[in-house]
């Protein structure tokens, strides 16, 4: 299977599952987001090359997370989503502490993306901070723009702008091209998510 086909199928499967949850089992949206974030922490660093872009599987997971967040704002409102973000953040902190207690490090350091980083703490701090701020931006933008695709893309720009400078402090030049390629992959995921989200909005408007 080619990398492009793997990327397309895995993205469509994740978006399909997310759409089914949003439409039929909205109460399970938070557990799904949490599961995707755990997926990012444990296997999101697996590198892939798609359409000439050097990226990793985490961008597929996080693009789906942003889709879920933006759609949840439209469907359930800002207050409920903010509470959800807090819950997911708490779970992620607990899991990271568990990883450390059990000496399980999901981030391959000191070598990460082919670059020697200062410590795993850089990756963890960057991940948590980028998650909270980008999710908050997504909620704010969805409310202001009354849509989900553009807010999702803009929030992921914020995520990358926060994550890479902190995770690769002093070495950002080494991963700049990777960061740009990853952002392009996230935009592709957001575009693939558009018809899924549009179908939910259309269904709700005619209900």
mmCIF file of C-alpha atoms in Angstrom:
data_model
loop_
_atom_site.group_PDB
_atom_site.id
_atom_site.type_symbol
_atom_site.label_atom_id
_atom_site.label_comp_id
_atom_site.label_asym_id
_atom_site.label_seq_id
_atom_site.Cartn_x
_atom_site.Cartn_y
_atom_site.Cartn_z
ATOM 1 C CA UNK A 1 0.000 0.000 0.000
ATOM 2 C CA UNK A 2 1.385 3.391 -0.961
ATOM 3 C CA UNK A 3 1.819 6.104 1.642
ATOM 4 C CA UNK A 4 -0.759 8.250 -0.149
ATOM 5 C CA UNK A 5 -3.374 5.495 -0.053
ATOM 6 C CA UNK A 6 -2.571 4.762 3.597
ATOM 7 C CA UNK A 7 -2.948 8.456 4.432
ATOM 8 C CA UNK A 8 -6.235 8.788 2.550
ATOM 9 C CA UNK A 9 -7.802 5.631 3.978
ATOM 10 C CA UNK A 10 -6.692 6.237 7.568
ATOM 11 C CA UNK A 11 -7.897 9.840 7.435
ATOM 12 C CA UNK A 12 -11.269 8.896 5.947
ATOM 13 C CA UNK A 13 -11.723 6.106 8.520
ATOM 14 C CA UNK A 14 -10.985 8.458 11.435
ATOM 15 C CA UNK A 15 -13.269 11.155 10.025
ATOM 16 C CA UNK A 16 -16.039 8.617 9.392
ATOM 17 C CA UNK A 17 -15.839 7.265 12.942
ATOM 18 C CA UNK A 18 -15.813 10.827 14.297
ATOM 19 C CA UNK A 19 -18.855 11.765 12.231
ATOM 20 C CA UNK A 20 -20.802 8.714 13.410
ATOM 21 C CA UNK A 21 -19.977 9.589 17.015
ATOM 22 C CA UNK A 22 -20.982 13.226 16.528
ATOM 23 C CA UNK A 23 -24.289 12.322 14.904
ATOM 24 C CA UNK A 24 -25.370 9.254 16.862
ATOM 25 C CA UNK A 25 -23.340 9.151 20.078
ATOM 26 C CA UNK A 26 -22.396 12.775 20.930
ATOM 27 C CA UNK A 27 -21.816 11.864 24.589
ATOM 28 C CA UNK A 28 -18.776 9.839 23.463
ATOM 29 C CA UNK A 29 -17.093 12.735 21.658
ATOM 30 C CA UNK A 30 -14.851 13.517 24.653
ATOM 31 C CA UNK A 31 -13.636 9.924 25.091
ATOM 32 C CA UNK A 32 -12.899 9.845 21.358
ATOM 33 C CA UNK A 33 -10.857 13.060 21.546
ATOM 34 C CA UNK A 34 -8.991 11.654 24.528
ATOM 35 C CA UNK A 35 -8.295 8.421 22.648
ATOM 36 C CA UNK A 36 -6.949 10.342 19.655
ATOM 37 C CA UNK A 37 -4.698 12.439 21.888
ATOM 38 C CA UNK A 38 -3.335 9.266 23.500
ATOM 39 C CA UNK A 39 -2.726 7.994 19.979
ATOM 40 C CA UNK A 40 -0.680 11.110 19.255
ATOM 41 C CA UNK A 41 1.380 10.608 22.418
ATOM 42 C CA UNK A 42 2.079 6.931 21.819
ATOM 43 C CA UNK A 43 2.391 6.514 18.048
ATOM 44 C CA UNK A 44 2.012 9.988 16.576
ATOM 45 C CA UNK A 45 5.736 10.364 15.914
ATOM 46 C CA UNK A 46 5.724 7.628 13.255
ATOM 47 C CA UNK A 47 7.045 9.338 10.154
ATOM 48 C CA UNK A 48 5.332 9.167 6.768
ATOM 49 C CA UNK A 49 5.964 10.799 3.418
ATOM 50 C CA UNK A 50 2.816 11.787 1.541
ATOM 51 C CA UNK A 51 2.614 13.696 -1.753
ATOM 52 C CA UNK A 52 6.256 14.641 -1.316
ATOM 53 C CA UNK A 53 5.554 16.042 2.168
ATOM 54 C CA UNK A 54 7.545 14.767 5.161
ATOM 55 C CA UNK A 55 5.105 14.395 8.053
ATOM 56 C CA UNK A 56 3.967 12.020 10.802
ATOM 57 C CA UNK A 57 0.807 10.180 11.805
ATOM 58 C CA UNK A 58 0.170 12.641 14.633
ATOM 59 C CA UNK A 59 -0.972 15.242 12.105
ATOM 60 C CA UNK A 60 -3.763 12.914 10.958
ATOM 61 C CA UNK A 61 -4.882 12.327 14.543
ATOM 62 C CA UNK A 62 -4.747 15.991 15.502
ATOM 63 C CA UNK A 63 -6.529 17.129 12.354
ATOM 64 C CA UNK A 64 -9.355 14.819 13.387
ATOM 65 C CA UNK A 65 -9.296 16.209 16.934
ATOM 66 C CA UNK A 66 -9.728 19.736 15.570
ATOM 67 C CA UNK A 67 -12.639 18.562 13.431
ATOM 68 C CA UNK A 68 -14.315 17.092 16.508
ATOM 69 C CA UNK A 69 -13.684 20.218 18.578
ATOM 70 C CA UNK A 70 -15.008 22.636 15.968
ATOM 71 C CA UNK A 71 -18.099 20.543 15.292
ATOM 72 C CA UNK A 72 -18.792 20.171 18.994
ATOM 73 C CA UNK A 73 -18.762 23.955 19.398
ATOM 74 C CA UNK A 74 -21.385 24.265 16.669
ATOM 75 C CA UNK A 75 -23.501 21.459 18.093
ATOM 76 C CA UNK A 76 -23.140 21.834 21.877
ATOM 77 C CA UNK A 77 -21.899 25.374 22.496
ATOM 78 C CA UNK A 78 -18.749 26.979 23.871
ATOM 79 C CA UNK A 79 -19.215 26.251 27.583
ATOM 80 C CA UNK A 80 -19.611 22.511 27.120
ATOM 81 C CA UNK A 81 -16.578 22.311 24.832
ATOM 82 C CA UNK A 82 -14.377 24.257 27.258
ATOM 83 C CA UNK A 83 -15.329 21.797 30.010
ATOM 84 C CA UNK A 84 -14.471 18.975 27.626
ATOM 85 C CA UNK A 85 -11.041 20.437 26.851
ATOM 86 C CA UNK A 86 -10.309 20.674 30.583
ATOM 87 C CA UNK A 87 -11.253 17.024 31.069
ATOM 88 C CA UNK A 88 -9.076 15.842 28.193
ATOM 89 C CA UNK A 89 -6.172 17.975 29.431
ATOM 90 C CA UNK A 90 -6.480 16.458 32.921
ATOM 91 C CA UNK A 91 -6.505 12.931 31.494
ATOM 92 C CA UNK A 92 -3.433 13.652 29.360
ATOM 93 C CA UNK A 93 -1.508 14.949 32.371
ATOM 94 C CA UNK A 94 -2.431 11.846 34.373
ATOM 95 C CA UNK A 95 -1.349 9.564 31.526
ATOM 96 C CA UNK A 96 1.965 11.378 31.132
ATOM 97 C CA UNK A 97 2.625 11.014 34.853
ATOM 98 C CA UNK A 98 1.798 7.312 34.546
ATOM 99 C CA UNK A 99 4.226 6.968 31.639
ATOM 100 C CA UNK A 100 6.959 8.544 33.759
ATOM 101 C CA UNK A 101 6.166 6.427 36.818
ATOM 102 C CA UNK A 102 6.327 3.256 34.727
ATOM 103 C CA UNK A 103 9.407 4.530 32.866
ATOM 104 C CA UNK A 104 7.513 4.469 29.594
ATOM 105 C CA UNK A 105 8.477 7.390 27.382
ATOM 106 C CA UNK A 106 6.211 7.692 24.305
ATOM 107 C CA UNK A 107 8.516 10.331 22.787
ATOM 108 C CA UNK A 108 11.757 8.966 21.310
ATOM 109 C CA UNK A 109 14.348 11.280 22.835
ATOM 110 C CA UNK A 110 17.040 12.459 22.723
ATOM 111 C CA UNK A 111 16.393 11.787 19.023
ATOM 112 C CA UNK A 112 13.027 13.086 17.813
ATOM 113 C CA UNK A 113 12.246 13.598 14.113
ATOM 114 C CA UNK A 114 15.901 13.055 13.454
ATOM 115 C CA UNK A 115 16.898 15.992 15.658
ATOM 116 C CA UNK A 116 18.539 15.812 19.086
ATOM 117 C CA UNK A 117 16.277 17.656 21.534
ATOM 118 C CA UNK A 118 17.135 18.925 25.005
ATOM 119 C CA UNK A 119 14.875 16.537 26.916
ATOM 120 C CA UNK A 120 11.494 14.815 26.800
ATOM 121 C CA UNK A 121 10.196 17.639 29.007
ATOM 122 C CA UNK A 122 10.443 19.973 26.011
ATOM 123 C CA UNK A 123 8.183 17.713 23.960
ATOM 124 C CA UNK A 124 5.669 17.220 26.779
ATOM 125 C CA UNK A 125 5.493 20.911 27.715
ATOM 126 C CA UNK A 126 5.164 21.924 24.073
ATOM 127 C CA UNK A 127 2.424 19.344 23.469
ATOM 128 C CA UNK A 128 0.332 20.372 26.478
ATOM 129 C CA UNK A 129 0.670 24.106 25.886
ATOM 130 C CA UNK A 130 -0.035 23.832 22.165
ATOM 131 C CA UNK A 131 -3.078 21.640 22.840
ATOM 132 C CA UNK A 132 -4.712 24.007 25.343
ATOM 133 C CA UNK A 133 -4.072 27.215 23.389
ATOM 134 C CA UNK A 134 -4.957 25.830 19.964
ATOM 135 C CA UNK A 135 -8.165 24.280 21.302
ATOM 136 C CA UNK A 136 -9.141 27.600 22.904
ATOM 137 C CA UNK A 137 -8.417 29.364 19.607
ATOM 138 C CA UNK A 138 -10.562 26.837 17.772
ATOM 139 C CA UNK A 139 -13.505 27.469 20.110
ATOM 140 C CA UNK A 140 -13.124 31.251 19.770
ATOM 141 C CA UNK A 141 -12.831 31.155 15.967
ATOM 142 C CA UNK A 142 -15.771 28.804 15.473
ATOM 143 C CA UNK A 143 -17.967 31.162 17.489
ATOM 144 C CA UNK A 144 -16.776 34.205 15.537
ATOM 145 C CA UNK A 145 -16.744 32.717 12.037
ATOM 146 C CA UNK A 146 -19.756 30.400 12.465
ATOM 147 C CA UNK A 147 -18.012 27.592 10.594
ATOM 148 C CA UNK A 148 -15.640 24.711 11.246
ATOM 149 C CA UNK A 149 -13.147 24.277 8.392
ATOM 150 C CA UNK A 150 -11.321 27.630 8.491
ATOM 151 C CA UNK A 151 -11.250 27.807 12.329
ATOM 152 C CA UNK A 152 -9.799 24.280 12.386
ATOM 153 C CA UNK A 153 -7.029 25.229 9.962
ATOM 154 C CA UNK A 154 -6.192 28.486 11.753
ATOM 155 C CA UNK A 155 -6.134 26.769 15.156
ATOM 156 C CA UNK A 156 -3.678 24.205 13.815
ATOM 157 C CA UNK A 157 -1.434 26.990 12.556
ATOM 158 C CA UNK A 158 -1.411 28.245 16.153
ATOM 159 C CA UNK A 159 -0.679 24.722 17.397
ATOM 160 C CA UNK A 160 2.385 24.342 15.160
ATOM 161 C CA UNK A 161 3.583 27.872 15.937
ATOM 162 C CA UNK A 162 3.607 26.998 19.657
ATOM 163 C CA UNK A 163 4.766 23.376 19.568
ATOM 164 C CA UNK A 164 7.867 23.499 17.385
ATOM 165 C CA UNK A 165 9.690 26.507 18.914
ATOM 166 C CA UNK A 166 9.272 25.024 22.419
ATOM 167 C CA UNK A 167 9.904 21.372 21.538
ATOM 168 C CA UNK A 168 12.955 22.248 19.461
ATOM 169 C CA UNK A 169 14.188 25.293 21.324
ATOM 170 C CA UNK A 170 17.440 26.424 19.748
ATOM 171 C CA UNK A 171 17.083 23.924 16.920
ATOM 172 C CA UNK A 172 13.936 25.134 15.124
ATOM 173 C CA UNK A 173 15.861 25.599 11.881
ATOM 174 C CA UNK A 174 16.462 21.847 11.763
ATOM 175 C CA UNK A 175 12.749 21.036 11.662
ATOM 176 C CA UNK A 176 11.291 24.115 9.960
ATOM 177 C CA UNK A 177 10.579 22.305 6.684
ATOM 178 C CA UNK A 178 9.036 19.402 8.604
ATOM 179 C CA UNK A 179 6.774 21.824 10.496
ATOM 180 C CA UNK A 180 5.579 23.421 7.245
ATOM 181 C CA UNK A 181 4.948 20.027 5.637
ATOM 182 C CA UNK A 182 3.033 18.915 8.721
ATOM 183 C CA UNK A 183 0.873 22.016 8.554
ATOM 184 C CA UNK A 184 0.091 21.283 4.904
ATOM 185 C CA UNK A 185 -0.991 17.758 5.878
ATOM 186 C CA UNK A 186 -3.263 19.190 8.588
ATOM 187 C CA UNK A 187 -4.853 21.490 5.981
ATOM 188 C CA UNK A 188 -5.487 18.478 3.718
ATOM 189 C CA UNK A 189 -7.149 16.665 6.648
ATOM 190 C CA UNK A 190 -9.311 19.741 7.325
ATOM 191 C CA UNK A 191 -10.379 19.855 3.674
ATOM 192 C CA UNK A 192 -11.213 16.141 3.714
ATOM 193 C CA UNK A 193 -13.273 16.759 6.866
ATOM 194 C CA UNK A 194 -15.341 19.491 5.212
ATOM 195 C CA UNK A 195 -17.959 17.248 3.527
ATOM 196 C CA UNK A 196 -18.354 15.223 6.736
ATOM 197 C CA UNK A 197 -19.008 18.344 8.798
ATOM 198 C CA UNK A 198 -21.227 19.847 6.124
ATOM 199 C CA UNK A 199 -23.412 16.721 6.141
ATOM 200 C CA UNK A 200 -23.950 17.067 9.902
ATOM 201 C CA UNK A 201 -24.828 20.758 9.625
ATOM 202 C CA UNK A 202 -27.232 20.075 6.742
ATOM 203 C CA UNK A 203 -28.896 17.261 8.683
ATOM 204 C CA UNK A 204 -29.343 19.475 11.748
ATOM 205 C CA UNK A 205 -30.747 22.375 9.705
ATOM 206 C CA UNK A 206 -33.399 20.162 8.091
ATOM 207 C CA UNK A 207 -34.303 18.297 11.283
#
